[in-house]
CSV table of C-alpha atoms in Angstrom, one decimal:
chain,number,residue,atom,x,y,z
I,1,UNK,CA,6.9,-2.9,4.8
I,2,UNK,CA,7.1,-5.5,7.6
I,3,UNK,CA,10.7,-6.2,9.0
I,4,UNK,CA,12.9,-9.0,7.6
I,5,UNK,CA,11.6,-11.7,10.4
I,6,UNK,CA,7.9,-11.1,9.4
I,7,UNK,CA,8.7,-11.6,5.7
I,8,UNK,CA,10.9,-14.4,6.4
I,9,UNK,CA,8.0,-16.2,8.6
I,10,UNK,CA,5.6,-15.8,5.6
I,11,UNK,CA,7.8,-17.0,3.1
I,12,UNK,CA,8.6,-20.1,5.0
I,13,UNK,CA,4.7,-20.3,5.5
I,14,UNK,CA,4.2,-20.0,1.8
I,15,UNK,CA,1.6,-17.3,2.7
I,16,UNK,CA,-0.6,-16.2,-0.3
I,17,UNK,CA,-1.5,-12.9,1.4
I,18,UNK,CA,2.2,-12.0,0.1
I,19,UNK,CA,2.3,-12.9,-3.5
I,20,UNK,CA,2.9,-10.2,-5.4
I,21,UNK,CA,3.8,-7.8,-2.3
I,22,UNK,CA,7.4,-8.9,-2.0
I,23,UNK,CA,9.8,-10.9,-4.4
I,24,UNK,CA,12.3,-13.1,-2.6
I,25,UNK,CA,15.9,-13.3,-4.2
I,26,UNK,CA,18.1,-15.9,-3.4
I,27,UNK,CA,22.2,-14.6,-3.0
I,28,UNK,CA,23.3,-18.2,-3.6
I,29,UNK,CA,21.5,-18.9,-6.9
I,30,UNK,CA,21.0,-15.5,-8.4
I,31,UNK,CA,17.5,-16.4,-8.8
I,32,UNK,CA,14.0,-14.4,-7.2
I,33,UNK,CA,11.0,-15.9,-6.8
I,34,UNK,CA,7.4,-15.3,-5.5
I,35,UNK,CA,7.0,-16.0,-1.6
I,36,UNK,CA,4.8,-19.0,-2.6
I,37,UNK,CA,7.3,-21.0,-4.4
I,38,UNK,CA,7.2,-24.8,-3.4
I,39,UNK,CA,11.0,-25.0,-3.6
I,40,UNK,CA,12.8,-25.8,-0.7
I,41,UNK,CA,13.0,-22.5,1.7
I,42,UNK,CA,16.7,-21.3,1.7
I,43,UNK,CA,18.3,-20.3,4.6
I,44,UNK,CA,17.8,-16.5,6.2
I,45,UNK,CA,21.2,-15.4,5.4
I,46,UNK,CA,21.0,-15.9,1.8
I,47,UNK,CA,17.8,-14.4,1.2
I,48,UNK,CA,16.8,-10.8,0.3
I,49,UNK,CA,13.3,-9.5,0.0
I,50,UNK,CA,12.4,-6.8,-2.9
I,51,UNK,CA,9.1,-5.0,-3.4
I,52,UNK,CA,8.6,-5.3,-7.0
I,53,UNK,CA,10.4,-7.8,-9.7
I,54,UNK,CA,12.1,-4.8,-11.2
I,55,UNK,CA,13.9,-4.3,-8.2
I,56,UNK,CA,15.1,-7.8,-8.0
I,57,UNK,CA,16.0,-7.5,-11.5
I,58,UNK,CA,17.8,-4.5,-11.1
I,59,UNK,CA,19.9,-5.8,-8.3
I,60,UNK,CA,21.1,-8.6,-10.8
I,61,UNK,CA,18.7,-11.3,-9.7
I,62,UNK,CA,16.9,-13.7,-12.9
I,63,UNK,CA,13.3,-15.0,-12.6
I,64,UNK,CA,12.2,-18.3,-11.1
I,65,UNK,CA,11.5,-20.4,-14.2
I,66,UNK,CA,9.2,-22.7,-11.5
I,67,UNK,CA,7.2,-19.9,-9.7
I,68,UNK,CA,7.2,-17.2,-12.3
I,69,UNK,CA,7.2,-14.2,-10.6
I,70,UNK,CA,6.0,-12.6,-13.8
I,71,UNK,CA,2.7,-14.3,-13.1
I,72,UNK,CA,1.8,-12.1,-10.1
I,73,UNK,CA,3.5,-8.9,-11.0
I,74,UNK,CA,2.8,-5.6,-8.9
I,75,UNK,CA,-0.1,-6.4,-6.8
I,76,UNK,CA,0.1,-3.6,-4.2
I,77,UNK,CA,-0.7,-3.8,-0.5
I,78,UNK,CA,-1.1,0.2,-0.6
I,79,UNK,CA,-4.1,-0.6,-3.2
I,80,UNK,CA,-6.2,2.4,-2.4
I,81,UNK,CA,-3.7,5.0,-0.8
I,82,UNK,CA,-1.6,5.3,-3.7
I,83,UNK,CA,-3.6,5.7,-6.6
I,84,UNK,CA,-1.5,7.8,-8.8
I,85,UNK,CA,1.2,4.6,-8.4
I,86,UNK,CA,-1.5,2.1,-9.1
I,87,UNK,CA,-2.7,4.1,-12.1
I,88,UNK,CA,0.3,4.6,-13.4
I,89,UNK,CA,1.2,0.6,-13.3
I,90,UNK,CA,-1.9,0.3,-15.0
I,91,UNK,CA,-1.0,2.5,-17.8
I,92,UNK,CA,2.8,1.1,-18.1
I,93,UNK,CA,1.1,-2.4,-18.7
I,94,UNK,CA,-1.0,-1.0,-21.4
I,95,UNK,CA,2.0,0.2,-22.9
I,96,UNK,CA,2.4,4.0,-22.0
I,97,UNK,CA,6.0,3.9,-21.7
I,98,UNK,CA,6.7,1.5,-24.9
I,99,UNK,CA,6.5,4.7,-27.1
I,100,UNK,CA,6.1,7.7,-24.7
I,101,UNK,CA,8.4,8.8,-21.7
I,102,UNK,CA,8.1,9.5,-18.2
I,103,UNK,CA,7.1,13.3,-18.6
I,104,UNK,CA,4.2,12.2,-20.9
I,105,UNK,CA,3.0,9.6,-18.4
I,106,UNK,CA,3.4,11.9,-15.4
I,107,UNK,CA,1.5,14.4,-17.3
I,108,UNK,CA,-1.3,12.0,-18.0
I,109,UNK,CA,-1.7,11.3,-14.3
I,110,UNK,CA,-1.3,15.1,-13.3
I,111,UNK,CA,1.7,15.0,-11.5
I,112,UNK,CA,5.4,16.0,-12.1
I,113,UNK,CA,8.0,13.3,-13.6
I,114,UNK,CA,10.3,13.7,-10.5
I,115,UNK,CA,6.9,13.3,-8.2
I,116,UNK,CA,5.9,10.3,-10.0
I,117,UNK,CA,9.8,8.7,-10.0
I,118,UNK,CA,9.7,9.4,-6.2
I,119,UNK,CA,6.4,7.6,-5.3
I,120,UNK,CA,7.9,4.5,-7.5
I,121,UNK,CA,11.2,4.6,-5.6
I,122,UNK,CA,9.2,4.6,-2.4
I,123,UNK,CA,6.5,2.0,-3.2
I,124,UNK,CA,8.6,-0.2,-5.7
I,125,UNK,CA,12.3,0.7,-5.1
I,126,UNK,CA,12.5,0.9,-9.0
I,127,UNK,CA,11.9,3.9,-11.6
I,128,UNK,CA,8.7,3.6,-14.1
I,129,UNK,CA,11.6,2.7,-16.8
I,130,UNK,CA,13.0,-0.3,-15.1
I,131,UNK,CA,9.4,-1.1,-14.0
I,132,UNK,CA,8.2,-1.1,-17.9
I,133,UNK,CA,11.5,-2.9,-19.1
I,134,UNK,CA,10.6,-5.7,-16.6
I,135,UNK,CA,6.7,-5.7,-17.7
I,136,UNK,CA,8.2,-6.1,-21.6
I,137,UNK,CA,10.6,-8.8,-20.7
I,138,UNK,CA,7.8,-10.4,-18.5
I,139,UNK,CA,5.1,-10.0,-21.8
I,140,UNK,CA,8.3,-11.3,-24.3
I,141,UNK,CA,8.6,-14.4,-21.9
I,142,UNK,CA,4.9,-15.3,-22.0
I,143,UNK,CA,5.0,-15.2,-25.5
I,144,UNK,CA,7.9,-17.1,-26.4
I,145,UNK,CA,6.9,-20.0,-23.8
I,146,UNK,CA,3.0,-19.9,-25.5
I,147,UNK,CA,4.1,-20.6,-29.1
I,148,UNK,CA,6.6,-20.2,-32.0
I,149,UNK,CA,5.9,-16.6,-33.0
I,150,UNK,CA,9.0,-15.4,-34.6
I,151,UNK,CA,11.2,-13.4,-32.1
I,152,UNK,CA,10.8,-10.0,-34.4
I,153,UNK,CA,7.1,-10.3,-33.9
I,154,UNK,CA,7.4,-11.2,-30.2
I,155,UNK,CA,9.5,-8.4,-29.8
I,156,UNK,CA,6.8,-5.9,-31.5
I,157,UNK,CA,4.2,-7.3,-29.5
I,158,UNK,CA,5.9,-7.1,-26.2
I,159,UNK,CA,6.5,-3.4,-26.5
I,160,UNK,CA,10.1,-3.5,-27.7
I,161,UNK,CA,11.2,-1.1,-30.1
I,162,UNK,CA,13.4,-3.9,-32.2
I,163,UNK,CA,14.3,-7.3,-31.6
I,164,UNK,CA,17.9,-6.0,-31.1
I,165,UNK,CA,16.8,-4.2,-27.8
I,166,UNK,CA,14.7,-7.6,-26.6
I,167,UNK,CA,17.8,-9.8,-27.2
I,168,UNK,CA,19.9,-7.3,-25.5
I,169,UNK,CA,17.4,-7.0,-22.5
I,170,UNK,CA,17.0,-11.0,-22.3
I,171,UNK,CA,20.8,-11.4,-22.3
I,172,UNK,CA,21.1,-8.8,-19.5
I,173,UNK,CA,18.7,-10.9,-17.3
I,174,UNK,CA,18.9,-14.4,-18.3
I,175,UNK,CA,22.6,-14.5,-19.6
I,176,UNK,CA,21.3,-15.4,-22.9
I,177,UNK,CA,19.1,-14.5,-26.0
I,178,UNK,CA,15.2,-15.3,-25.9
I,179,UNK,CA,16.1,-17.4,-29.1
I,180,UNK,CA,17.9,-19.6,-26.4
I,181,UNK,CA,15.0,-19.8,-23.9
I,182,UNK,CA,12.9,-21.3,-26.7
I,183,UNK,CA,14.9,-24.2,-27.4
I,184,UNK,CA,15.8,-25.2,-23.6
I,185,UNK,CA,12.5,-25.4,-20.9
I,186,UNK,CA,15.3,-24.4,-18.1
I,187,UNK,CA,18.0,-22.4,-19.6
I,188,UNK,CA,20.2,-22.3,-16.7
I,189,UNK,CA,20.6,-24.5,-13.5
I,190,UNK,CA,18.0,-24.0,-11.2
I,191,UNK,CA,17.9,-24.8,-7.5
I,192,UNK,CA,14.6,-26.4,-7.6
I,193,UNK,CA,15.5,-28.5,-10.3
I,194,UNK,CA,19.2,-29.5,-9.2
I,195,UNK,CA,19.4,-30.3,-5.6
I,196,UNK,CA,17.8,-28.9,-2.5
I,197,UNK,CA,21.1,-28.3,-1.0
I,198,UNK,CA,21.7,-25.6,-3.6
I,199,UNK,CA,18.9,-23.7,-2.3
I,200,UNK,CA,20.8,-23.3,1.1
């Protein structure tokens, strides 16, 4: 991973080569974006870079509702050099941790659970379970945005064990339940729809 200055310069250019490789969090708004987000570039002192959506969310940032960081999840720059993590991500996206644990996932990959967790920490700054939760929320958000499917069905299709668990995850991340996101296109003030000054 390059240093902060290189990442910030790429962010200023809205360099598509970085899309999915880094996620940009803005301290003053509590929102994280893709590096290609069309919003006005915030000041460097207000920016933090993360290597995955899950690590940005773990740090307390909410997904941007304009650039939709979930649209470019986990596009690793190290593809081909960390095949274990890449295979693990593919299995998690298919739901491997929705009804099973990290031990079972690691066994399918032929590695130990601790080793797998170390690889995730090294490359994504997040644990396999945190990545799985982030993906569940992303799936649910797409289903909610895409129609009027009952919340209970959304939870089931997204991989949550219950609607109650999905509600808790959304409330923790967005500050409100999924039903509120469905009622409002922009559920919280966002810097790109208020004023450019807010991005500073």
